[in-house]
XYZ file of C-alpha atoms in Angstrom:
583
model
C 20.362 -37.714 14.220
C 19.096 -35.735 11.566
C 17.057 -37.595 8.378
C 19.809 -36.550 5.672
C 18.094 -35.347 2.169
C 21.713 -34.477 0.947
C 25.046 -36.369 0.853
C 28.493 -33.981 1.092
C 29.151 -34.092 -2.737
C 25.816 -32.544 -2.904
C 26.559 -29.028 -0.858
C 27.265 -26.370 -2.224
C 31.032 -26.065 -0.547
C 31.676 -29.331 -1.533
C 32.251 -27.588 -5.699
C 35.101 -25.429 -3.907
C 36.795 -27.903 -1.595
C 35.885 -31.549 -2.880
C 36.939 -31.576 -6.529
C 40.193 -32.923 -7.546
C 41.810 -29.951 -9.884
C 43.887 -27.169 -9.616
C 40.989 -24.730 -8.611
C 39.902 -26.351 -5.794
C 43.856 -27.273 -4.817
C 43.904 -23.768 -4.241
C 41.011 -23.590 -1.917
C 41.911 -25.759 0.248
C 45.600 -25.001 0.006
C 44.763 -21.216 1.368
C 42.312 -22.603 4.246
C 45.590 -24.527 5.187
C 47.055 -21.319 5.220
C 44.678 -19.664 7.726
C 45.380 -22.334 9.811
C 42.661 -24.901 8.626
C 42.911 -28.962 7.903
C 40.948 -30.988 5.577
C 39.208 -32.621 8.979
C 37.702 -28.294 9.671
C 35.776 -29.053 6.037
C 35.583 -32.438 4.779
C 32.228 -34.234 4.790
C 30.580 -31.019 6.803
C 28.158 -28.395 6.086
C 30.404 -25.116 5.587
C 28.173 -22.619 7.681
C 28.154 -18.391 7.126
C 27.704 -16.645 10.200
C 26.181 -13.130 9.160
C 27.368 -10.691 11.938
C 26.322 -7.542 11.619
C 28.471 -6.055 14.728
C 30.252 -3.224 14.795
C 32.499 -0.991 17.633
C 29.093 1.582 16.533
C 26.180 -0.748 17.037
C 24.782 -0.268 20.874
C 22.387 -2.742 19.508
C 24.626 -5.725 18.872
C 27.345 -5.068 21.232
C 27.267 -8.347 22.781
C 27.765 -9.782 19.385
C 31.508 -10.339 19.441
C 30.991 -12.718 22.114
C 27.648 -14.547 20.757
C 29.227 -15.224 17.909
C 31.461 -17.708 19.624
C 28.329 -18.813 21.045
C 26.948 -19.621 17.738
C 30.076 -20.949 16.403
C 30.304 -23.600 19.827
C 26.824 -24.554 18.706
C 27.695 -25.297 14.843
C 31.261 -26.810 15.935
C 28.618 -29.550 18.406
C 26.528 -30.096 15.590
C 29.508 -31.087 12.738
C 29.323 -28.611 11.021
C 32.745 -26.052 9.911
C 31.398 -22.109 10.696
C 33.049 -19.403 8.640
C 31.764 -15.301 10.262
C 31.448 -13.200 7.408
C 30.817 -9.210 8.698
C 28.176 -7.384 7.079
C 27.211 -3.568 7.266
C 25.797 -2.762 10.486
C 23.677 -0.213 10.298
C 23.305 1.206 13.980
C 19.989 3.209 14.342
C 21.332 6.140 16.129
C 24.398 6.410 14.361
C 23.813 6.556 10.924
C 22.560 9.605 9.016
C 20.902 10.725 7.297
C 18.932 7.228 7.947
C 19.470 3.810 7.804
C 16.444 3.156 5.744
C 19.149 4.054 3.496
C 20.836 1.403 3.653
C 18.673 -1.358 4.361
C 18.755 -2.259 0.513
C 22.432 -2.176 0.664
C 22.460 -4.959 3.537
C 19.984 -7.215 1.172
C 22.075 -6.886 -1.365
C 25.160 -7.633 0.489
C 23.485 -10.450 2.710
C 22.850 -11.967 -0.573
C 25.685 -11.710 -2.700
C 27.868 -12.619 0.492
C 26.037 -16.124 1.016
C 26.295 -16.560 -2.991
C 29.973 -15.893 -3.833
C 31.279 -17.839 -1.039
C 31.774 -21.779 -0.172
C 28.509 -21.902 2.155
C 26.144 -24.466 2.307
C 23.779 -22.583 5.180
C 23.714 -19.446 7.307
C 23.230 -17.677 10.545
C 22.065 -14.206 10.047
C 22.875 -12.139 13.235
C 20.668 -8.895 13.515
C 18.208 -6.853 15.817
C 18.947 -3.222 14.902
C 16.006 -1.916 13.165
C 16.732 -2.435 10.061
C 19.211 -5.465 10.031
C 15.836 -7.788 10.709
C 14.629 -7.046 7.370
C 17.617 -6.603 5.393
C 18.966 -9.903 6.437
C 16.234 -12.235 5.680
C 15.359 -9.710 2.082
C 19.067 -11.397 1.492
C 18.467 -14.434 2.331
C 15.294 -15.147 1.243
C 16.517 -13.882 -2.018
C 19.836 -16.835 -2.006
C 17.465 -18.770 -0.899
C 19.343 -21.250 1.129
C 18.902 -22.991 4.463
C 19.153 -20.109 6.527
C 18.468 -19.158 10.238
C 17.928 -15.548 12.381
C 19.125 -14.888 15.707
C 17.476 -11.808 17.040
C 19.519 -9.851 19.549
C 17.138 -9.256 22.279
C 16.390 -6.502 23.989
C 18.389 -4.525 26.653
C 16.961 -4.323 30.171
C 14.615 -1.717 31.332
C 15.991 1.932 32.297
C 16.049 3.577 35.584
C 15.466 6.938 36.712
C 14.546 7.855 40.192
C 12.573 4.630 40.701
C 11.158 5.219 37.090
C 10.695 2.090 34.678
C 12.330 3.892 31.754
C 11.880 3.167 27.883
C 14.263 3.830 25.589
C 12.679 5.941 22.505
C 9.176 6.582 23.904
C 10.638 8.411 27.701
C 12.931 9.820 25.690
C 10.339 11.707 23.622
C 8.358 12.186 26.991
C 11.408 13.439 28.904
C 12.144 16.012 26.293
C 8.753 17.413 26.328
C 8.518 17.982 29.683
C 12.403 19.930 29.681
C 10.846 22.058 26.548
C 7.765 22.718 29.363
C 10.106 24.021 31.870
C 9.328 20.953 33.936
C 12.663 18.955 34.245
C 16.294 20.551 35.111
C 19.111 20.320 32.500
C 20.781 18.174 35.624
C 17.639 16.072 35.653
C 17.916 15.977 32.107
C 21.267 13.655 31.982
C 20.201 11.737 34.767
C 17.774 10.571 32.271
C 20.216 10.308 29.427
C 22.608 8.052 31.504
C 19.904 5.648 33.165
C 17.985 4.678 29.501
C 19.786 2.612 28.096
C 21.684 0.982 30.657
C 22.748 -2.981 28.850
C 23.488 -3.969 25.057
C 20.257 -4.823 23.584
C 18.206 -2.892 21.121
C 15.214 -0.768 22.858
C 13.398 -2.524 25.576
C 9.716 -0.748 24.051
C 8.112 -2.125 21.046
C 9.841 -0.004 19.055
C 10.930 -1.252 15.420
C 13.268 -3.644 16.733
C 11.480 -5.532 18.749
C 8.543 -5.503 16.385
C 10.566 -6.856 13.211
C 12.277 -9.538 15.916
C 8.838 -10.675 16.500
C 7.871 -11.039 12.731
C 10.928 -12.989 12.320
C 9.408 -15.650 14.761
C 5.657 -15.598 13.862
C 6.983 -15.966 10.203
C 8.716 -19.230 10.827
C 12.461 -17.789 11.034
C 13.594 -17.495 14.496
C 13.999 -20.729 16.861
C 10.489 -20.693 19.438
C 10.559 -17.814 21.580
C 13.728 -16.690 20.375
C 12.842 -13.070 19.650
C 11.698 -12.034 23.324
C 14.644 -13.472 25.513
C 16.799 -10.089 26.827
C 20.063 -9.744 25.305
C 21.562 -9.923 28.551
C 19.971 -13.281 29.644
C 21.680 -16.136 29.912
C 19.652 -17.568 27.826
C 20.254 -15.657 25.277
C 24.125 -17.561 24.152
C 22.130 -20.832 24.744
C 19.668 -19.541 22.017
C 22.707 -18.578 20.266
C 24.247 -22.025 20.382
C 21.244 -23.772 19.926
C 20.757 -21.657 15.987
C 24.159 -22.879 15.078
C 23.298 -26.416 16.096
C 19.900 -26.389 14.006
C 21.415 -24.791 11.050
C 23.378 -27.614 10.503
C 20.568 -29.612 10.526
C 18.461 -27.749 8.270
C 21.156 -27.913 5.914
C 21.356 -31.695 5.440
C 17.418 -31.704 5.373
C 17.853 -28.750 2.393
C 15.355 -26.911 4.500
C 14.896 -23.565 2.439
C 13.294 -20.483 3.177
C 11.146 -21.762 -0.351
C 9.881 -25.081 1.909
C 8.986 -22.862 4.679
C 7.619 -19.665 3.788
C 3.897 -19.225 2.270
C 1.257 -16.710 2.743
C 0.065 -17.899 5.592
C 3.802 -17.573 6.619
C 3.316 -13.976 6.355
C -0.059 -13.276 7.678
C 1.229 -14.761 11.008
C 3.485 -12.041 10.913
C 1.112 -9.659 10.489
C -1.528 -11.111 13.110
C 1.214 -10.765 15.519
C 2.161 -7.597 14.839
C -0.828 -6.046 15.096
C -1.369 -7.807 18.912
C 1.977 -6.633 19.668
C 1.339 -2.864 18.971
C 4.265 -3.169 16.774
C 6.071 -0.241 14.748
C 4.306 1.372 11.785
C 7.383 0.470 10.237
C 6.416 -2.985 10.020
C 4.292 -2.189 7.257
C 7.159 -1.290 4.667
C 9.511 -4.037 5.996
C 6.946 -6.628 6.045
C 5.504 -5.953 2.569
C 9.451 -5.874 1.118
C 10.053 -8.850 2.671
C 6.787 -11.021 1.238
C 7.721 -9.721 -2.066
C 11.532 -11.043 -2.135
C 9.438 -14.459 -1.034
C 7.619 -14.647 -4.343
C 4.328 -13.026 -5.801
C 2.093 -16.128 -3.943
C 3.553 -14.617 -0.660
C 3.568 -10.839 -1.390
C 0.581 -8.939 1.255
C -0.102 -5.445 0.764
C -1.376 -2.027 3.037
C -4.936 -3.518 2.231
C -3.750 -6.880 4.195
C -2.492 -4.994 7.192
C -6.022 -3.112 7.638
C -7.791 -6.160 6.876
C -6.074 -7.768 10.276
C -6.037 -5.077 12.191
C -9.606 -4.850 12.101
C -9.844 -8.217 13.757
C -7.048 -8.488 15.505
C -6.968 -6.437 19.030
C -3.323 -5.337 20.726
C -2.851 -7.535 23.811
C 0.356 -6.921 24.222
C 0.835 -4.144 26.983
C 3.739 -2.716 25.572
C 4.987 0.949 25.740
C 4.426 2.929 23.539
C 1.105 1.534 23.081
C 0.897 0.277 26.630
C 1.312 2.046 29.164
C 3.445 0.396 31.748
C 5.423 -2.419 30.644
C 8.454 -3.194 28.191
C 10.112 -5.600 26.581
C 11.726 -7.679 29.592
C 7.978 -7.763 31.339
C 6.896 -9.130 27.928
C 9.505 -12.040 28.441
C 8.863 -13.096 31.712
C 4.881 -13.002 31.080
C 5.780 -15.626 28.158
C 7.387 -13.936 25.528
C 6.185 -14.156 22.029
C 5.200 -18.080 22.769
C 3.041 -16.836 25.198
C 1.629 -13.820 22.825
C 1.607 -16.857 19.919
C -1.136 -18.907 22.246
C -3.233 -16.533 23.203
C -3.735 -15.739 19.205
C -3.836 -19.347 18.681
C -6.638 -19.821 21.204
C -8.702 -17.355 19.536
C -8.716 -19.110 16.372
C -6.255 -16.059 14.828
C -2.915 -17.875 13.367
C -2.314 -20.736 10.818
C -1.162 -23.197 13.224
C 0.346 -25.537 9.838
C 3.004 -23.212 8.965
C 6.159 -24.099 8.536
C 9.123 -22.880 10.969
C 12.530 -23.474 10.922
C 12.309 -25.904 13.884
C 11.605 -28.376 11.393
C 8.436 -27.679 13.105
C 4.847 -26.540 12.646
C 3.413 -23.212 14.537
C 0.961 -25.555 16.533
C 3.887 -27.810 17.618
C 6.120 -24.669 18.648
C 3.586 -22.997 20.989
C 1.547 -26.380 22.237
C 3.089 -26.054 25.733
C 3.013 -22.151 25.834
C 1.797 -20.336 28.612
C 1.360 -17.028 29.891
C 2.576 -16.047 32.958
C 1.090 -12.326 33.807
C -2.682 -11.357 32.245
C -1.807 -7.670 32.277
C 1.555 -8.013 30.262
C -0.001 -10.211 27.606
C -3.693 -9.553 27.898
C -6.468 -12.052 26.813
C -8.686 -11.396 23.984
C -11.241 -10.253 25.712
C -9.051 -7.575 27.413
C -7.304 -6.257 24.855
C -5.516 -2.953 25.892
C -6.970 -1.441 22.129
C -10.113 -3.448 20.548
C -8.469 -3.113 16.622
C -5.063 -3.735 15.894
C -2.124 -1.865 16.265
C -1.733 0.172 12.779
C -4.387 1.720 10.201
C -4.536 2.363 6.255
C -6.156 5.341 5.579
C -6.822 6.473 1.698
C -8.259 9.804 -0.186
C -7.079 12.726 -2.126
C -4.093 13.379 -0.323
C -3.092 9.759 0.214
C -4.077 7.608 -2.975
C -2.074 4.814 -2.367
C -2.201 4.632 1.451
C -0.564 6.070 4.517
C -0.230 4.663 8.022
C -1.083 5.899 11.508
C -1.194 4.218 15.026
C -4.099 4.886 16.613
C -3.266 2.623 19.680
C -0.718 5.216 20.552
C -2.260 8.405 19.649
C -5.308 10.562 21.563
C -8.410 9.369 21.285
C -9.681 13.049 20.215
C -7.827 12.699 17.022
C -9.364 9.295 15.572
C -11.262 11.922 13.642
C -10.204 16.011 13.257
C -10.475 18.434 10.546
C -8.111 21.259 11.424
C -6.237 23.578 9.352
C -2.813 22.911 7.452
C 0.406 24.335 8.473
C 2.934 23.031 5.933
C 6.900 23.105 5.590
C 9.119 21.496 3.290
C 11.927 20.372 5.013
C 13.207 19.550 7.889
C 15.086 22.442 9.231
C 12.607 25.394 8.137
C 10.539 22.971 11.021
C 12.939 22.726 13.554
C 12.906 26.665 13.765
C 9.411 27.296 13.377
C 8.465 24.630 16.188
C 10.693 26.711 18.665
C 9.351 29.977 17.515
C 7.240 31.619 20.772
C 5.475 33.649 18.167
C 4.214 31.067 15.994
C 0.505 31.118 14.726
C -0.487 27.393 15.800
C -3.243 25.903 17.699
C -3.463 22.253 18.822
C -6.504 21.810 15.854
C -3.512 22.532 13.320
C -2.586 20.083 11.026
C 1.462 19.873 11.096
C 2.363 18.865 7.640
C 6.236 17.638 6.960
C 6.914 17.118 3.144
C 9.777 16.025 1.193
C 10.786 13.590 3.493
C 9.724 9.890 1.227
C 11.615 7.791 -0.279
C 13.053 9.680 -2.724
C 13.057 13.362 -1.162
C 14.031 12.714 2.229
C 16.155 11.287 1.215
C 15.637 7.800 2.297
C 12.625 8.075 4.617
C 13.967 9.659 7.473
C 12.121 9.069 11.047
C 11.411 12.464 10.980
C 6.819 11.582 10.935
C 6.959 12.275 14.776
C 7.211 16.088 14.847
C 7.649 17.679 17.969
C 4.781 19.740 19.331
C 5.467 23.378 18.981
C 7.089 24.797 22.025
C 4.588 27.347 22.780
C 1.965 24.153 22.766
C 3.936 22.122 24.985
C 4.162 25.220 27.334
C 0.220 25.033 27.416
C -0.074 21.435 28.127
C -0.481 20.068 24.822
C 0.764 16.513 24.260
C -0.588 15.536 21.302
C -2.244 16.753 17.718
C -2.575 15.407 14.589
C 0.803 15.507 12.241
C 0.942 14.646 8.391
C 4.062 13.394 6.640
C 5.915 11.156 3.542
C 8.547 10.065 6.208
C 8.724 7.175 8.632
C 8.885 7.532 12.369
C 10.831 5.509 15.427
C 8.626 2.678 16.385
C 9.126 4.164 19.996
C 7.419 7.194 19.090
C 4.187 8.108 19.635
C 0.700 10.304 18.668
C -1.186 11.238 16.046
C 0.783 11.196 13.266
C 0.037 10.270 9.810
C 3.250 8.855 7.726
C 4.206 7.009 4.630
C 1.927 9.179 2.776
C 2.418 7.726 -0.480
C 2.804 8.819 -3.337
C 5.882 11.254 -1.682
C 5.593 14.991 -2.300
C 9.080 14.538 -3.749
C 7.706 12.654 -7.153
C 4.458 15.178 -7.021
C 2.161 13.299 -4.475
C -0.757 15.704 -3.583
C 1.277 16.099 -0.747
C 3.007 18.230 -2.521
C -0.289 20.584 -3.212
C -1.436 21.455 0.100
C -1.160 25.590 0.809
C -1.526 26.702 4.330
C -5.158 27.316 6.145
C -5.827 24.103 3.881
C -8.892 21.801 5.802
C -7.983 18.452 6.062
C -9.978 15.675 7.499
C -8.307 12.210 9.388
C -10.954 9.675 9.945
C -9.219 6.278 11.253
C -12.341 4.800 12.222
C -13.752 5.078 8.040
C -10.394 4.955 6.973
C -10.033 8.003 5.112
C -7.795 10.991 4.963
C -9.307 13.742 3.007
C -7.546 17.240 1.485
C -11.242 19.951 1.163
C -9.498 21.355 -1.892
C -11.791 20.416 -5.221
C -10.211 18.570 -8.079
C -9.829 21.452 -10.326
C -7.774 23.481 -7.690
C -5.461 20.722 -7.470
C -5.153 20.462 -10.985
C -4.268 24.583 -10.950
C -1.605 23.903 -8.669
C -0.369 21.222 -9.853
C 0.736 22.805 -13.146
C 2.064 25.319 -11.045
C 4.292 22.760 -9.105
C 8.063 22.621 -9.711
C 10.174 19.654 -9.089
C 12.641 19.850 -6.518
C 16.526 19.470 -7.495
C 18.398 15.625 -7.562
C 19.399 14.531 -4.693
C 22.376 12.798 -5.492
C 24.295 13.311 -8.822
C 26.660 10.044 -8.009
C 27.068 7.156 -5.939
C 25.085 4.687 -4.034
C 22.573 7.846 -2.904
C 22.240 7.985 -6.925
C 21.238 4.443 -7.416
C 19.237 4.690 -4.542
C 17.505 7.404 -5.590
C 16.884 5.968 -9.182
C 15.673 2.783 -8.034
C 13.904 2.810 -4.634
C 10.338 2.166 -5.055
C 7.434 3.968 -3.046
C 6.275 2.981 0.529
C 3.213 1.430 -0.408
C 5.659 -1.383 -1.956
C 8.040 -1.962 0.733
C 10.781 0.700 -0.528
C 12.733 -2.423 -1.930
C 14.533 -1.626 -5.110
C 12.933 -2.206 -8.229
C 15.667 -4.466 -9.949
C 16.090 -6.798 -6.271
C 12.124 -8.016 -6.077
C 11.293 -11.556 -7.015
C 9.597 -10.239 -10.021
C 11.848 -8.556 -12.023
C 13.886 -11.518 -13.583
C 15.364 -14.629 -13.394
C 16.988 -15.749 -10.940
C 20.402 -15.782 -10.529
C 22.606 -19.237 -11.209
C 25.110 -20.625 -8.928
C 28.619 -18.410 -9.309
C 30.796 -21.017 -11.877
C 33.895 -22.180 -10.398
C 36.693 -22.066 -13.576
């Protein structure tokens, strides 16, 4: 039995159902009508069950049926669940990019556990971006609130070939661009990928933000690893709606459980789990919505992953093994201790257990010392993502050099620069074009703002007449995002955009520019006065968007540096907002 901090009359639900008046006469009267009693609500938590499934969402397919799951585990633990569907936001699906519409999840994550008659919540995500736009809700509300990551699908199959979803499929390509694979071949490939519901079985983005979830404090221990097709998985799913409850009567808050520590385990574990350069944005959006004494910056992330090496051997930064090797070899538990026995997390921190990091993880172990490597193996000595600054990057941009060539940790090469997408897509498949693998592939126009929405377009393909030739790899510049499957030397979230006039936006073809990860530094050999010339000379591109949510987007997103959060949702901008009166 659970140590109660708060008696019925003090829940939230209890102002719409408890009060003897006409308002609350016809609450209850139309909860009779769905087919409720007074027994479904009276003296219980009232429980929101985010679900952010859809007929769209290969990721969350299996979440008609966990649902039930979590329901069965709410229903055990007293307390009345109510689902409430949010947007889902399916990777593949949704153009021009669901970075879009992360914001538009927060918001509605938030305003959904606000206006109704809910005391506590499950939020039900795993897609790449439902991770962070759930809990940017929720922490946000700011009531007892649990995740339940969906897991990841099982590995693919091809010809006795471990496939990964995302990082073969990049691979795969490649090799039919070379000549190498049949167009037969080709859909063999496509139908033996992605062959369970699940998101992507690499460490793509999904499984990256899954694991920050946990090593934040948000997840139930080890939830983030288990495969969505494991049995385990609807016991994990009964066993959130049976501790949300719980939390609820203790008034455990994301407030009493989140601190900075909270959110530098997060980003010690991403960096040992080779996560998605994505994390970076998500993570830093997400600290902010937590409050100014939790908020961590690009300057955190390098900090860590100078001292904290990848262990996990995950594609795309591994080289052999995916998500449901990862599970069986301990999971994130397993990951968790290994970090923990190298002195590396705050084991104090809070979870949503009700218990601390160091009681979560005391009995983890780890089943397979090539999955999950020790310390002193580490499958890249640094972590998994660096910051690099200069000229043509003054307020950071990302690259993962645990997944790129080792010849491009430093190169000076020329520039050879497009503006948008499709003027790309031809010139990459032109046999004629003038490229060598010492270019420098720049993509601009693709941020925040002038993508729009930070499209994963950072990975761009090797030109065709390189791939031809053998070429796998060469450095690549950008203001866009890429897939956390992807791979190689690219440089993204240059920040600020090109869009808003980022020097970016100032680089001419033939242009020298210098990447040095190992010093950090990403330099444009163009002298301050040239870039002044042409900067006078630059012209703004047209609006995107002259109405609608793309035009509030586009007026309020903020830069990737600061998490792309909109301007008027962070922590900082006002008060907060009261409790919804009841008249």
């Amino acid at each position: 039995m659970t140590a109660k901090k708060k008696t019925y009359e003090e829940l939230r639900s209890a102002r719409w159902f408890a009060p003897d008046d006409f308002r609350s006469f016809g609450h209850r009267s139309r909860a009779m009508q769905m087919g409720y009693d007074h027994v479904d609500w009276a003296g219980k938590p009232v429980i929101a069950i985010v679900n952010t499934w859809s007929d769209i969402n290969n990721c969350h397919s299996h979440f008609k049926q966990r649902v039930e799951d979590v329901k069965r585990g709410i229903f055990q633990a007293g307390g009345f669940p109510i689902e409430l569907p949010a947007i889902s936001l399916a990777e593949n699906f949704v153009k021009p990019t669901t970075m879009m519409y992360r914001n538009l999840l927060a918001i509605e994550t938030e305003e959904l556990l606000r206006s109704h008659p809910v005391d506590g919540a499950v939020l039900m995500g795993g897609c790449d971006k439902t991770t962070p736009g759930l809990l940017m809700g929720a922490l946000s509300m700011n009531m007892p609130c649990i995740y339940l990551p969906a897991g990841p699908m099982l590995r693919g199959n091809w010809k006795g070939k471990i496939l990964g979803s995302g990082s073969d499929a990049f691979k795969y390509w490649d090799e039919r661009r070379a000549g190498n694979i049949t167009q037969t071949q080709w859909l063999e490939v496509e139908g033996g990928i992605a062959r369970s519901h699940g998101t992507c079985m690499v460490m793509g983005t999904a499984a990256t933000m899954m694991g920050i979830a946990e090593a934040m404090g948000m997840t139930l221990p080890g939830a983030s690893s288990i495969p969505a097709p494991d049995a385990n998985h609807p016991r994990m799913s009964a066993a959130c709606g049976r501790r949300i409850v719980d939390m609820v009567w203790e008034d455990q808050k994301p407030s009493d459980i989140l601190t900075r520590q909270s959110f530098e385990n997060a980003i010690t574990v991403a960096m040992a789990e080779g996560c998605s350069t994505n994390a970076i944005i998500h993570l830093v959006a997400m600290s902010r919505r937590a409050g100014a004494h939790c908020a961590v910056t690009l300057d955190d992330f390098d900090a860590f992953s100078r001292k904290v090496p990848v262990i996990a051997n995950i594609r795309p930064s591994g080289d052999q093994y995916l998500m449901e090797d990862f599970y069986y070899a301990g999971g994130m538990k397993g990951l968790m201790s290994r970090l923990r026995d190298g002195g590396l997390l705050h084991l104090d921190a809070m979870t949503v257990s009700g218990k601390t990091v160091r009681e979560n993880i005391a009995d983890a172990e780890v089943y397979n010392d090539d999955v999950i490597r020790p310390l002193s193996n580490a499958i890249y000595d640094e972590g998994a993502l660096a910051v690099l600054r200069g000229n043509l990057a003054p307020d950071g941009c990302v690259i993962k050099p645990s997944a790129c060539s080792a010849k491009f940790q430093q190169h000076t090469g020329p520039a050879l620069v497009f503006d948008d997408y499709p003027s790309l897509k031809v010139a990459i498949d032109d046999p004629d074009l003038d490229v060598t693998e010492d270019h420098v592939i720049i993509l601009r126009n693709a941020g925040p703002k002038g993508g729009p929405g930070m499209p994963e377009w950072g990975m761009v393909p090797i030109p065709t007449k390189l791939v031809k030739q053998g070429v796998r790899d060469m450095l690549r510049i950008s203001d866009a995002r890429m897939s956390g499957t992807s791979y190689g030397a690219c440089v993204l979230h240059v920040a600020p955009e090109a869009y808003v006039g980022g020097n970016l936006a100032l680089v001419q073809n033939g242009d020298l520019i210098t990447v040095d990860i190992p010093n950090r530094s990403i330099h444009l050999q163009v002298s301050d006065e040239e870039l002044a010339t042409r900067r006078a000379a630059w012209t703004p591109l047209p609006k995107r968007f002259e109405r609608g949510y793309g035009h509030m987007f586009t007026q309020h997103i903020l830069q990737a540096d600061q998490g792309c959060d909109f301007d008027y949702l962070e922590t900082s901008f006002g008060a907060p907002v009261s409790e919804p009166v009841i008249y």
